Each structure stands twice: as structure tokens, then as C-alpha cells.
Amino acid sequence: MAEIRVGDHGIAIYGQLLSTDDDTLTVNLLTIPRDQGMIRQGDEAEVVYFARGTLFTAVVAIAGWQNNQLVLGIRSEAKPAPHRTRARVRYHMPVQYRAVRPDGRMGAWLECEAEDIGGGGIGLVFEAQTSIPRRMEVRFLLPAISSAKSSTRIHLDSGSVILSHQQDDRPIKAVGRVVHTHPRARGRVHIGLAYSVIAPQERDRIVRFVESLSAKAA
């Protein structure tokens, strides 16, 4: 997957990386701006993409766009994206997921459980014998933070926090890649899913939620 951030317009578009060489990247677009005039030949952008198991970033220029395929000319050498240390907290909630197949088709929606969450990824737990896709789309709801007496207290490793009963009815959606797996008791499996495609505002919502939990549990 690839995220193309077009600087002049402050937008991000997403697609599947089809090919890469020293001079160009070709991306099959999965999202297209309503105003297609915002993608213009020669515009400079930043691209973030997975290749050979590594997250890369590069400065590119839009070289061409036809039949939903975007050709990007590389202006700076593609380099591994800097590792970002993002706060993560233990938090259990139901998560829906579906496989993202190599040909771009999606599987059926299924359900698992989250065990921890952060701005860079989410930890998921699967039951024994579950076929776990290497790349998947996830969606989930986050509760609001509240100090109301009628709210529910949940316990974290570092303390307890108050969550309101009300949930934000806007599901967070992201596409991610499995970066590690760990066996658990009773044959269950914990996997770490790193987000590869997520809207900036969705990531910000997760970060604010994690920061709120961390601050209240401190």
C-alpha cells in the first residue's frame, strides 16, 4: 500500500504499489479526490509505501495519471521511514477486520478483539485455528473520555480511568500489515498490526484517545 501526500492541496490519496524502480513508482489508486484537477502533472508530493517488508518515504512529482494508475517520478532517494515511537495503551474492544488480498479484493468482515492500541498500530487477538491475513482492513469504535459519575471505570496496567458509556458513532478505519505474532494461552494468537493506510484525522483521534487514557491513568 502507498499513501501520497500532495503538499500544495493538503490532501492524501491511497493506492496499491504496482511497481518501483530507481526513477519511478506506479500506484493503482484506491481513493481519488472529487476534484480530479487537484492531481496535476508536475505537482510535488511525498509518498510513503511498503516494499520488501520496510516502510519507505520519498519526495516525488506526479508524472502521469491514466486509468486510475498514478506514475510518480522520484525526486529524492527513497529511504526507510524514520521509526516513530508512539504511545500505546492496553485496551480491550471488539474490532471488525477483513483480508486485503494481493489482487486488491476484500474478504468478508469478521470479528476479533483488540488488546492494545496506539497511533502507529493496534494489537489484535485471534482464536485458535483462525486464518490470519497478512494485510487487513480494520474498523472499530472508540468511547469518549468522561469524568461523569455514571460512567464506567476500566483498569489498565498503570491504573484505572473513567470512560463514558457513549461511543463515537464514526468508526475508525485503517489498512494495516501484520508485523509480528506471538502465541497466547489456549492456542490464541496475538498479532501486531502496523497501519499502512489511515486518514490523518483518524490517526489523530486514536492519538488523542491514547493520550487521554495515559493522562488519566498516570
mmCIF file with all atom_site columns, N, CA and C in Angstrom, residues 117-186:
data_model
loop_
_atom_site.group_PDB
_atom_site.id
_atom_site.type_symbol
_atom_site.label_atom_id
_atom_site.label_alt_id
_atom_site.label_comp_id
_atom_site.label_asym_id
_atom_site.label_entity_id
_atom_site.label_seq_id
_atom_site.pdbx_PDB_ins_code
_atom_site.Cartn_x
_atom_site.Cartn_y
_atom_site.Cartn_z
_atom_site.occupancy
_atom_site.B_iso_or_equiv
_atom_site.pdbx_formal_charge
_atom_site.auth_seq_id
_atom_site.auth_comp_id
_atom_site.auth_asym_id
_atom_site.auth_atom_id
_atom_site.pdbx_PDB_model_num
ATOM 1   N N  . ILE A 1 117 ? -3.722  -0.503  21.789 1.00 0.00 ? 117 ILE A N  1
ATOM 2   C CA . ILE A 1 117 ? -3.930  0.413   20.667 1.00 0.00 ? 117 ILE A CA 1
ATOM 3   C C  . ILE A 1 117 ? -2.986  1.595   20.790 1.00 0.00 ? 117 ILE A C  1
ATOM 4   N N  . GLY A 1 118 ? -2.552  2.118   19.647 1.00 0.00 ? 118 GLY A N  1
ATOM 5   C CA . GLY A 1 118 ? -1.695  3.287   19.605 1.00 0.00 ? 118 GLY A CA 1
ATOM 6   C C  . GLY A 1 118 ? -1.838  3.995   18.277 1.00 0.00 ? 118 GLY A C  1
ATOM 7   N N  . GLY A 1 119 ? -1.142  5.106   18.135 1.00 0.00 ? 119 GLY A N  1
ATOM 8   C CA . GLY A 1 119 ? -1.232  5.878   16.915 1.00 0.00 ? 119 GLY A CA 1
ATOM 9   C C  . GLY A 1 119 ? -0.575  5.220   15.723 1.00 0.00 ? 119 GLY A C  1
ATOM 10  N N  . GLY A 1 120 ? 0.325   4.256   15.971 1.00 0.00 ? 120 GLY A N  1
ATOM 11  C CA . GLY A 1 120 ? 1.007   3.594   14.866 1.00 0.00 ? 120 GLY A CA 1
ATOM 12  C C  . GLY A 1 120 ? 0.501   2.221   14.533 1.00 0.00 ? 120 GLY A C  1
ATOM 13  N N  . GLY A 1 121 ? -0.345  1.653   15.412 1.00 0.00 ? 121 GLY A N  1
ATOM 14  C CA . GLY A 1 121 ? -0.841  0.315   15.145 1.00 0.00 ? 121 GLY A CA 1
ATOM 15  C C  . GLY A 1 121 ? -1.738  -0.179  16.251 1.00 0.00 ? 121 GLY A C  1
ATOM 16  N N  . ILE A 1 122 ? -2.165  -1.426  16.139 1.00 0.00 ? 122 ILE A N  1
ATOM 17  C CA . ILE A 1 122 ? -3.103  -1.999  17.089 1.00 0.00 ? 122 ILE A CA 1
ATOM 18  C C  . ILE A 1 122 ? -2.748  -3.469  17.302 1.00 0.00 ? 122 ILE A C  1
ATOM 19  N N  . GLY A 1 123 ? -2.904  -3.935  18.538 1.00 0.00 ? 123 GLY A N  1
ATOM 20  C CA . GLY A 1 123 ? -2.663  -5.333  18.860 1.00 0.00 ? 123 GLY A CA 1
ATOM 21  C C  . GLY A 1 123 ? -3.972  -6.096  18.869 1.00 0.00 ? 123 GLY A C  1
ATOM 22  N N  . LEU A 1 124 ? -4.051  -7.181  18.107 1.00 0.00 ? 124 LEU A N  1
ATOM 23  C CA . LEU A 1 124 ? -5.274  -7.952  17.964 1.00 0.00 ? 124 LEU A CA 1
ATOM 24  C C  . LEU A 1 124 ? -5.054  -9.377  18.445 1.00 0.00 ? 124 LEU A C  1
ATOM 25  N N  . VAL A 1 125 ? -6.107  -9.963  19.020 1.00 0.00 ? 125 VAL A N  1
ATOM 26  C CA . VAL A 1 125 ? -6.047  -11.339 19.495 1.00 0.00 ? 125 VAL A CA 1
ATOM 27  C C  . VAL A 1 125 ? -7.050  -12.168 18.703 1.00 0.00 ? 125 VAL A C  1
ATOM 28  N N  . PHE A 1 126 ? -6.582  -13.313 18.179 1.00 0.00 ? 126 PHE A N  1
ATOM 29  C CA . PHE A 1 126 ? -7.411  -14.207 17.381 1.00 0.00 ? 126 PHE A CA 1
ATOM 30  C C  . PHE A 1 126 ? -7.546  -15.548 18.088 1.00 0.00 ? 126 PHE A C  1
ATOM 31  N N  . GLU A 1 127 ? -8.681  -16.177 17.878 1.00 0.00 ? 127 GLU A N  1
ATOM 32  C CA . GLU A 1 127 ? -8.904  -17.504 18.426 1.00 0.00 ? 127 GLU A CA 1
ATOM 33  C C  . GLU A 1 127 ? -8.068  -18.544 17.674 1.00 0.00 ? 127 GLU A C  1
ATOM 34  N N  . ALA A 1 128 ? -7.886  -19.691 18.327 1.00 0.00 ? 128 ALA A N  1
ATOM 35  C CA . ALA A 1 128 ? -7.115  -20.773 17.718 1.00 0.00 ? 128 ALA A CA 1
ATOM 36  C C  . ALA A 1 128 ? -7.738  -21.180 16.388 1.00 0.00 ? 128 ALA A C  1
ATOM 37  N N  . GLN A 1 129 ? -6.896  -21.585 15.473 1.00 0.00 ? 129 GLN A N  1
ATOM 38  C CA . GLN A 1 129 ? -7.295  -22.093 14.155 1.00 0.00 ? 129 GLN A CA 1
ATOM 39  C C  . GLN A 1 129 ? -7.809  -21.004 13.212 1.00 0.00 ? 129 GLN A C  1
ATOM 40  N N  . THR A 1 130 ? -7.744  -19.741 13.613 1.00 0.00 ? 130 THR A N  1
ATOM 41  C CA . THR A 1 130 ? -8.167  -18.672 12.716 1.00 0.00 ? 130 THR A CA 1
ATOM 42  C C  . THR A 1 130 ? -7.106  -18.444 11.644 1.00 0.00 ? 130 THR A C  1
ATOM 43  N N  . SER A 1 131 ? -7.541  -18.303 10.409 1.00 0.00 ? 131 SER A N  1
ATOM 44  C CA . SER A 1 131 ? -6.631  -17.956 9.321  1.00 0.00 ? 131 SER A CA 1
ATOM 45  C C  . SER A 1 131 ? -6.425  -16.448 9.336  1.00 0.00 ? 131 SER A C  1
ATOM 46  N N  . ILE A 1 132 ? -5.229  -16.020 9.670  1.00 0.00 ? 132 ILE A N  1
ATOM 47  C CA . ILE A 1 132 ? -4.957  -14.591 9.857  1.00 0.00 ? 132 ILE A CA 1
ATOM 48  C C  . ILE A 1 132 ? -4.333  -14.021 8.589  1.00 0.00 ? 132 ILE A C  1
ATOM 49  N N  . PRO A 1 133 ? -4.984  -13.049 7.947  1.00 0.00 ? 133 PRO A N  1
ATOM 50  C CA . PRO A 1 133 ? -4.398  -12.449 6.735  1.00 0.00 ? 133 PRO A CA 1
ATOM 51  C C  . PRO A 1 133 ? -3.182  -11.608 7.082  1.00 0.00 ? 133 PRO A C  1
ATOM 52  N N  . ARG A 1 134 ? -2.241  -11.540 6.166  1.00 0.00 ? 134 ARG A N  1
ATOM 53  C CA . ARG A 1 134 ? -1.036  -10.728 6.408  1.00 0.00 ? 134 ARG A CA 1
ATOM 54  C C  . ARG A 1 134 ? -1.322  -9.236  6.267  1.00 0.00 ? 134 ARG A C  1
ATOM 55  N N  . ARG A 1 135 ? -2.324  -8.891  5.482  1.00 0.00 ? 135 ARG A N  1
ATOM 56  C CA . ARG A 1 135 ? -2.731  -7.488  5.335  1.00 0.00 ? 135 ARG A CA 1
ATOM 57  C C  . ARG A 1 135 ? -4.236  -7.443  5.506  1.00 0.00 ? 135 ARG A C  1
ATOM 58  N N  . MET A 1 136 ? -4.723  -6.476  6.257  1.00 0.00 ? 136 MET A N  1
ATOM 59  C CA . MET A 1 136 ? -6.159  -6.428  6.528  1.00 0.00 ? 136 MET A CA 1
ATOM 60  C C  . MET A 1 136 ? -6.623  -4.997  6.743  1.00 0.00 ? 136 MET A C  1
ATOM 61  N N  . GLU A 1 137 ? -7.915  -4.815  6.539  1.00 0.00 ? 137 GLU A N  1
ATOM 62  C CA . GLU A 1 137 ? -8.579  -3.560  6.888  1.00 0.00 ? 137 GLU A CA 1
ATOM 63  C C  . GLU A 1 137 ? -9.297  -3.783  8.206  1.00 0.00 ? 137 GLU A C  1
ATOM 64  N N  . VAL A 1 138 ? -9.216  -2.801  9.104  1.00 0.00 ? 138 VAL A N  1
ATOM 65  C CA . VAL A 1 138 ? -9.897  -2.899  10.387 1.00 0.00 ? 138 VAL A CA 1
ATOM 66  C C  . VAL A 1 138 ? -10.807 -1.690  10.562 1.00 0.00 ? 138 VAL A C  1
ATOM 67  N N  . ARG A 1 139 ? -11.860 -1.881  11.372 1.00 0.00 ? 139 ARG A N  1
ATOM 68  C CA . ARG A 1 139 ? -12.713 -0.759  11.750 1.00 0.00 ? 139 ARG A CA 1
ATOM 69  C C  . ARG A 1 139 ? -13.197 -1.012  13.174 1.00 0.00 ? 139 ARG A C  1
ATOM 70  N N  . PHE A 1 140 ? -13.297 0.073   13.939 1.00 0.00 ? 140 PHE A N  1
ATOM 71  C CA . PHE A 1 140 ? -13.683 -0.053  15.341 1.00 0.00 ? 140 PHE A CA 1
ATOM 72  C C  . PHE A 1 140 ? -14.171 1.298   15.853 1.00 0.00 ? 140 PHE A C  1
ATOM 73  N N  . LEU A 1 141 ? -14.873 1.249   16.978 1.00 0.00 ? 141 LEU A N  1
ATOM 74  C CA . LEU A 1 141 ? -15.399 2.447   17.627 1.00 0.00 ? 141 LEU A CA 1
ATOM 75  C C  . LEU A 1 141 ? -14.622 2.703   18.909 1.00 0.00 ? 141 LEU A C  1
ATOM 76  N N  . LEU A 1 142 ? -14.367 3.970   19.193 1.00 0.00 ? 142 LEU A N  1
ATOM 77  C CA . LEU A 1 142 ? -13.720 4.358   20.436 1.00 0.00 ? 142 LEU A CA 1
ATOM 78  C C  . LEU A 1 142 ? -14.724 5.081   21.329 1.00 0.00 ? 142 LEU A C  1
ATOM 79  N N  . PRO A 1 143 ? -14.705 4.811   22.636 1.00 0.00 ? 143 PRO A N  1
ATOM 80  C CA . PRO A 1 143 ? -15.591 5.547   23.547 1.00 0.00 ? 143 PRO A CA 1
ATOM 81  C C  . PRO A 1 143 ? -15.041 6.933   23.830 1.00 0.00 ? 143 PRO A C  1
ATOM 82  N N  . ALA A 1 144 ? -15.899 7.782   24.346 1.00 0.00 ? 144 ALA A N  1
ATOM 83  C CA . ALA A 1 144 ? -15.479 9.122   24.755 1.00 0.00 ? 144 ALA A CA 1
ATOM 84  C C  . ALA A 1 144 ? -14.902 9.044   26.163 1.00 0.00 ? 144 ALA A C  1
ATOM 85  N N  . ILE A 1 145 ? -14.030 9.984   26.487 1.00 0.00 ? 145 ILE A N  1
ATOM 86  C CA . ILE A 1 145 ? -13.483 10.082  27.830 1.00 0.00 ? 145 ILE A CA 1
ATOM 87  C C  . ILE A 1 145 ? -14.379 11.008  28.638 1.00 0.00 ? 145 ILE A C  1
ATOM 88  N N  . SER A 1 146 ? -14.686 10.629  29.865 1.00 0.00 ? 146 SER A N  1
ATOM 89  C CA . SER A 1 146 ? -15.580 11.424  30.685 1.00 0.00 ? 146 SER A CA 1
ATOM 90  C C  . SER A 1 146 ? -15.249 11.240  32.149 1.00 0.00 ? 146 SER A C  1
ATOM 91  N N  . SER A 1 147 ? -15.618 12.235  32.960 1.00 0.00 ? 147 SER A N  1
ATOM 92  C CA . SER A 1 147 ? -15.466 12.117  34.412 1.00 0.00 ? 147 SER A CA 1
ATOM 93  C C  . SER A 1 147 ? -16.810 11.986  35.104 1.00 0.00 ? 147 SER A C  1
ATOM 94  N N  . ALA A 1 148 ? -17.857 11.730  34.303 1.00 0.00 ? 148 ALA A N  1
ATOM 95  C CA . ALA A 1 148 ? -19.207 11.646  34.872 1.00 0.00 ? 148 ALA A CA 1
ATOM 96  C C  . ALA A 1 148 ? -19.312 10.466  35.825 1.00 0.00 ? 148 ALA A C  1
ATOM 97  N N  . LYS A 1 149 ? -20.135 10.614  36.896 1.00 0.00 ? 149 LYS A N  1
ATOM 98  C CA . LYS A 1 149 ? -20.293 9.558   37.883 1.00 0.00 ? 149 LYS A CA 1
ATOM 99  C C  . LYS A 1 149 ? -20.966 8.329   37.292 1.00 0.00 ? 149 LYS A C  1
ATOM 100 N N  . SER A 1 150 ? -21.752 8.519   36.253 1.00 0.00 ? 150 SER A N  1
ATOM 101 C CA . SER A 1 150 ? -22.469 7.398   35.654 1.00 0.00 ? 150 SER A CA 1
ATOM 102 C C  . SER A 1 150 ? -21.615 6.609   34.677 1.00 0.00 ? 150 SER A C  1
ATOM 103 N N  . SER A 1 151 ? -20.368 7.024   34.526 1.00 0.00 ? 151 SER A N  1
ATOM 104 C CA . SER A 1 151 ? -19.504 6.370   33.558 1.00 0.00 ? 151 SER A CA 1
ATOM 105 C C  . SER A 1 151 ? -18.939 5.075   34.134 1.00 0.00 ? 151 SER A C  1
ATOM 106 N N  . THR A 1 152 ? -18.246 4.345   33.266 1.00 0.00 ? 152 THR A N  1
ATOM 107 C CA . THR A 1 152 ? -17.677 3.059   33.632 1.00 0.00 ? 152 THR A CA 1
ATOM 108 C C  . THR A 1 152 ? -16.184 3.203   33.887 1.00 0.00 ? 152 THR A C  1
ATOM 109 N N  . ARG A 1 153 ? -15.706 2.574   34.955 1.00 0.00 ? 153 ARG A N  1
ATOM 110 C CA . ARG A 1 153 ? -14.276 2.578   35.245 1.00 0.00 ? 153 ARG A CA 1
ATOM 111 C C  . ARG A 1 153 ? -13.650 1.322   34.645 1.00 0.00 ? 153 ARG A C  1
ATOM 112 N N  . ILE A 1 154 ? -12.573 1.518   33.883 1.00 0.00 ? 154 ILE A N  1
ATOM 113 C CA . ILE A 1 154 ? -11.842 0.364   33.366 1.00 0.00 ? 154 ILE A CA 1
ATOM 114 C C  . ILE A 1 154 ? -10.436 0.387   33.946 1.00 0.00 ? 154 ILE A C  1
ATOM 115 N N  . HIS A 1 155 ? -9.790  -0.742  34.014 1.00 0.00 ? 155 HIS A N  1
ATOM 116 C CA . HIS A 1 155 ? -8.489  -0.884  34.644 1.00 0.00 ? 155 HIS A CA 1
ATOM 117 C C  . HIS A 1 155 ? -7.417  -1.138  33.600 1.00 0.00 ? 155 HIS A C  1
ATOM 118 N N  . LEU A 1 156 ? -6.368  -0.344  33.684 1.00 0.00 ? 156 LEU A N  1
ATOM 119 C CA . LEU A 1 156 ? -5.213  -0.512  32.826 1.00 0.00 ? 156 LEU A CA 1
ATOM 120 C C  . LEU A 1 156 ? -4.043  -1.001  33.663 1.00 0.00 ? 156 LEU A C  1
ATOM 121 N N  . ASP A 1 157 ? -2.934  -1.335  33.027 1.00 0.00 ? 157 ASP A N  1
ATOM 122 C CA . ASP A 1 157 ? -1.762  -1.800  33.763 1.00 0.00 ? 157 ASP A CA 1
ATOM 123 C C  . ASP A 1 157 ? -1.271  -0.749  34.747 1.00 0.00 ? 157 ASP A C  1
ATOM 124 N N  . SER A 1 158 ? -1.399  0.528   34.375 1.00 0.00 ? 158 SER A N  1
ATOM 125 C CA . SER A 1 158 ? -0.845  1.597   35.208 1.00 0.00 ? 158 SER A CA 1
ATOM 126 C C  . SER A 1 158 ? -1.895  2.291   36.069 1.00 0.00 ? 158 SER A C  1
ATOM 127 N N  . GLY A 1 159 ? -3.103  1.793   36.125 1.00 0.00 ? 159 GLY A N  1
ATOM 128 C CA . GLY A 1 159 ? -4.129  2.424   36.937 1.00 0.00 ? 159 GLY A CA 1
ATOM 129 C C  . GLY A 1 159 ? -5.496  2.212   36.341 1.00 0.00 ? 159 GLY A C  1
ATOM 130 N N  . SER A 1 160 ? -6.422  3.108   36.646 1.00 0.00 ? 160 SER A N  1
ATOM 131 C CA . SER A 1 160 ? -7.771  2.996   36.103 1.00 0.00 ? 160 SER A CA 1
ATOM 132 C C  . SER A 1 160 ? -8.205  4.333   35.556 1.00 0.00 ? 160 SER A C  1
ATOM 133 N N  . VAL A 1 161 ? -9.126  4.316   34.604 1.00 0.00 ? 161 VAL A N  1
ATOM 134 C CA . VAL A 1 161 ? -9.632  5.545   34.003 1.00 0.00 ? 161 VAL A CA 1
ATOM 135 C C  . VAL A 1 161 ? -11.142 5.442   33.887 1.00 0.00 ? 161 VAL A C  1
ATOM 136 N N  . ILE A 1 162 ? -11.777 6.591   33.679 1.00 0.00 ? 162 ILE A N  1
ATOM 137 C CA . ILE A 1 162 ? -13.225 6.666   33.542 1.00 0.00 ? 162 ILE A CA 1
ATOM 138 C C  . ILE A 1 162 ? -13.568 6.853   32.074 1.00 0.00 ? 162 ILE A C  1
ATOM 139 N N  . LEU A 1 163 ? -14.414 5.996   31.541 1.00 0.00 ? 163 LEU A N  1
ATOM 140 C CA . LEU A 1 163 ? -14.902 6.122   30.176 1.00 0.00 ? 163 LEU A CA 1
ATOM 141 C C  . LEU A 1 163 ? -16.403 6.305   30.213 1.00 0.00 ? 163 LEU A C  1
ATOM 142 N N  . SER A 1 164 ? -16.916 7.175   29.389 1.00 0.00 ? 164 SER A N  1
ATOM 143 C CA . SER A 1 164 ? -18.363 7.343   29.322 1.00 0.00 ? 164 SER A CA 1
ATOM 144 C C  . SER A 1 164 ? -18.976 6.153   28.599 1.00 0.00 ? 164 SER A C  1
ATOM 145 N N  . HIS A 1 165 ? -20.258 5.952   28.782 1.00 0.00 ? 165 HIS A N  1
ATOM 146 C CA . HIS A 1 165 ? -20.956 4.897   28.074 1.00 0.00 ? 165 HIS A CA 1
ATOM 147 C C  . HIS A 1 165 ? -21.121 5.241   26.598 1.00 0.00 ? 165 HIS A C  1
ATOM 148 N N  . GLN A 1 166 ? -21.056 6.520   26.269 1.00 0.00 ? 166 GLN A N  1
ATOM 149 C CA . GLN A 1 166 ? -21.312 6.956   24.902 1.00 0.00 ? 166 GLN A CA 1
ATOM 150 C C  . GLN A 1 166 ? -20.121 6.646   24.011 1.00 0.00 ? 166 GLN A C  1
ATOM 151 N N  . GLN A 1 167 ? -20.381 6.084   22.836 1.00 0.00 ? 167 GLN A N  1
ATOM 152 C CA . GLN A 1 167 ? -19.342 5.843   21.855 1.00 0.00 ? 167 GLN A CA 1
ATOM 153 C C  . GLN A 1 167 ? -19.479 6.816   20.703 1.00 0.00 ? 167 GLN A C  1
ATOM 154 N N  . ASP A 1 168 ? -18.332 7.184   20.145 1.00 0.00 ? 168 ASP A N  1
ATOM 155 C CA . ASP A 1 168 ? -18.340 7.962   18.919 1.00 0.00 ? 168 ASP A CA 1
ATOM 156 C C  . ASP A 1 168 ? -18.885 7.056   17.817 1.00 0.00 ? 168 ASP A C  1
ATOM 157 N N  . ASP A 1 169 ? -19.941 7.510   17.130 1.00 0.00 ? 169 ASP A N  1
ATOM 158 C CA . ASP A 1 169 ? -20.571 6.641   16.132 1.00 0.00 ? 169 ASP A CA 1
ATOM 159 C C  . ASP A 1 169 ? -19.863 6.678   14.779 1.00 0.00 ? 169 ASP A C  1
ATOM 160 N N  . ARG A 1 170 ? -18.705 7.333   14.705 1.00 0.00 ? 170 ARG A N  1
ATOM 161 C CA . ARG A 1 170 ? -17.916 7.341   13.475 1.00 0.00 ? 170 ARG A CA 1
ATOM 162 C C  . ARG A 1 170 ? -16.819 6.284   13.603 1.00 0.00 ? 170 ARG A C  1
ATOM 163 N N  . PRO A 1 171 ? -16.936 5.163   12.905 1.00 0.00 ? 171 PRO A N  1
ATOM 164 C CA . PRO A 1 171 ? -15.904 4.133   13.050 1.00 0.00 ? 171 PRO A CA 1
ATOM 165 C C  . PRO A 1 171 ? -14.569 4.596   12.482 1.00 0.00 ? 171 PRO A C  1
ATOM 166 N N  . ILE A 1 172 ? -13.510 4.197   13.155 1.00 0.00 ? 172 ILE A N  1
ATOM 167 C CA . ILE A 1 172 ? -12.167 4.426   12.642 1.00 0.00 ? 172 ILE A CA 1
ATOM 168 C C  . ILE A 1 172 ? -11.825 3.282   11.701 1.00 0.00 ? 172 ILE A C  1
ATOM 169 N N  . LYS A 1 173 ? -11.287 3.622   10.543 1.00 0.00 ? 173 LYS A N  1
ATOM 170 C CA . LYS A 1 173 ? -10.928 2.612   9.549  1.00 0.00 ? 173 LYS A CA 1
ATOM 171 C C  . LYS A 1 173 ? -9.457  2.765   9.194  1.00 0.00 ? 173 LYS A C  1
ATOM 172 N N  . ALA A 1 174 ? -8.791  1.647   9.010  1.00 0.00 ? 174 ALA A N  1
ATOM 173 C CA . ALA A 1 174 ? -7.377  1.663   8.629  1.00 0.00 ? 174 ALA A CA 1
ATOM 174 C C  . ALA A 1 174 ? -7.038  0.364   7.929  1.00 0.00 ? 174 ALA A C  1
ATOM 175 N N  . VAL A 1 175 ? -6.047  0.424   7.063  1.00 0.00 ? 175 VAL A N  1
ATOM 176 C CA . VAL A 1 175 ? -5.469  -0.776  6.465  1.00 0.00 ? 175 VAL A CA 1
ATOM 177 C C  . VAL A 1 175 ? -4.104  -0.970  7.104  1.00 0.00 ? 175 VAL A C  1
ATOM 178 N N  . GLY A 1 176 ? -3.786  -2.207  7.471  1.00 0.00 ? 176 GLY A N  1
ATOM 179 C CA . GLY A 1 176 ? -2.521  -2.459  8.135  1.00 0.00 ? 176 GLY A CA 1
ATOM 180 C C  . GLY A 1 176 ? -1.873  -3.752  7.686  1.00 0.00 ? 176 GLY A C  1
ATOM 181 N N  . ARG A 1 177 ? -0.638  -3.917  8.133  1.00 0.00 ? 177 ARG A N  1
ATOM 182 C CA . ARG A 1 177 ? 0.172   -5.082  7.787  1.00 0.00 ? 177 ARG A CA 1
ATOM 183 C C  . ARG A 1 177 ? 0.637   -5.746  9.074  1.00 0.00 ? 177 ARG A C  1
ATOM 184 N N  . VAL A 1 178 ? 0.551   -7.062  9.139  1.00 0.00 ? 178 VAL A N  1
ATOM 185 C CA . VAL A 1 178 ? 0.992   -7.800  10.321 1.00 0.00 ? 178 VAL A CA 1
ATOM 186 C C  . VAL A 1 178 ? 2.521   -7.735  10.394 1.00 0.00 ? 178 VAL A C  1
ATOM 187 N N  . VAL A 1 179 ? 3.035   -7.220  11.513 1.00 0.00 ? 179 VAL A N  1
ATOM 188 C CA . VAL A 1 179 ? 4.488   -7.076  11.655 1.00 0.00 ? 179 VAL A CA 1
ATOM 189 C C  . VAL A 1 179 ? 5.073   -8.057  12.671 1.00 0.00 ? 179 VAL A C  1
ATOM 190 N N  . HIS A 1 180 ? 4.241   -8.645  13.539 1.00 0.00 ? 180 HIS A N  1
ATOM 191 C CA . HIS A 1 180 ? 4.741   -9.687  14.434 1.00 0.00 ? 180 HIS A CA 1
ATOM 192 C C  . HIS A 1 180 ? 3.567   -10.485 14.973 1.00 0.00 ? 180 HIS A C  1
ATOM 193 N N  . THR A 1 181 ? 3.843   -11.708 15.406 1.00 0.00 ? 181 THR A N  1
ATOM 194 C CA . THR A 1 181 ? 2.840   -12.578 16.012 1.00 0.00 ? 181 THR A CA 1
ATOM 195 C C  . THR A 1 181 ? 3.431   -13.234 17.255 1.00 0.00 ? 181 THR A C  1
ATOM 196 N N  . HIS A 1 182 ? 2.583   -13.448 18.265 1.00 0.00 ? 182 HIS A N  1
ATOM 197 C CA . HIS A 1 182 ? 3.008   -14.096 19.496 1.00 0.00 ? 182 HIS A CA 1
ATOM 198 C C  . HIS A 1 182 ? 1.928   -15.071 19.938 1.00 0.00 ? 182 HIS A C  1
ATOM 199 N N  . PRO A 1 183 ? 2.293   -16.317 20.274 1.00 0.00 ? 183 PRO A N  1
ATOM 200 C CA . PRO A 1 183 ? 1.298   -17.273 20.768 1.00 0.00 ? 183 PRO A CA 1
ATOM 201 C C  . PRO A 1 183 ? 0.825   -16.896 22.165 1.00 0.00 ? 183 PRO A C  1
ATOM 202 N N  . ARG A 1 184 ? -0.424  -17.232 22.448 1.00 0.00 ? 184 ARG A N  1
ATOM 203 C CA . ARG A 1 184 ? -1.007  -16.987 23.761 1.00 0.00 ? 184 ARG A CA 1
ATOM 204 C C  . ARG A 1 184 ? -1.589  -18.290 24.303 1.00 0.00 ? 184 ARG A C  1
ATOM 205 N N  . ALA A 1 185 ? -2.062  -18.245 25.546 1.00 0.00 ? 185 ALA A N  1
ATOM 206 C CA . ALA A 1 185 ? -2.652  -19.424 26.169 1.00 0.00 ? 185 ALA A CA 1
ATOM 207 C C  . ALA A 1 185 ? -3.893  -19.868 25.396 1.00 0.00 ? 185 ALA A C  1
ATOM 208 N N  . ARG A 1 186 ? -4.220  -21.158 25.537 1.00 0.00 ? 186 ARG A N  1
ATOM 209 C CA . ARG A 1 186 ? -5.398  -21.760 24.905 1.00 0.00 ? 186 ARG A CA 1
ATOM 210 C C  . ARG A 1 186 ? -5.353  -21.645 23.379 1.00 0.00 ? 186 ARG A C  1
#
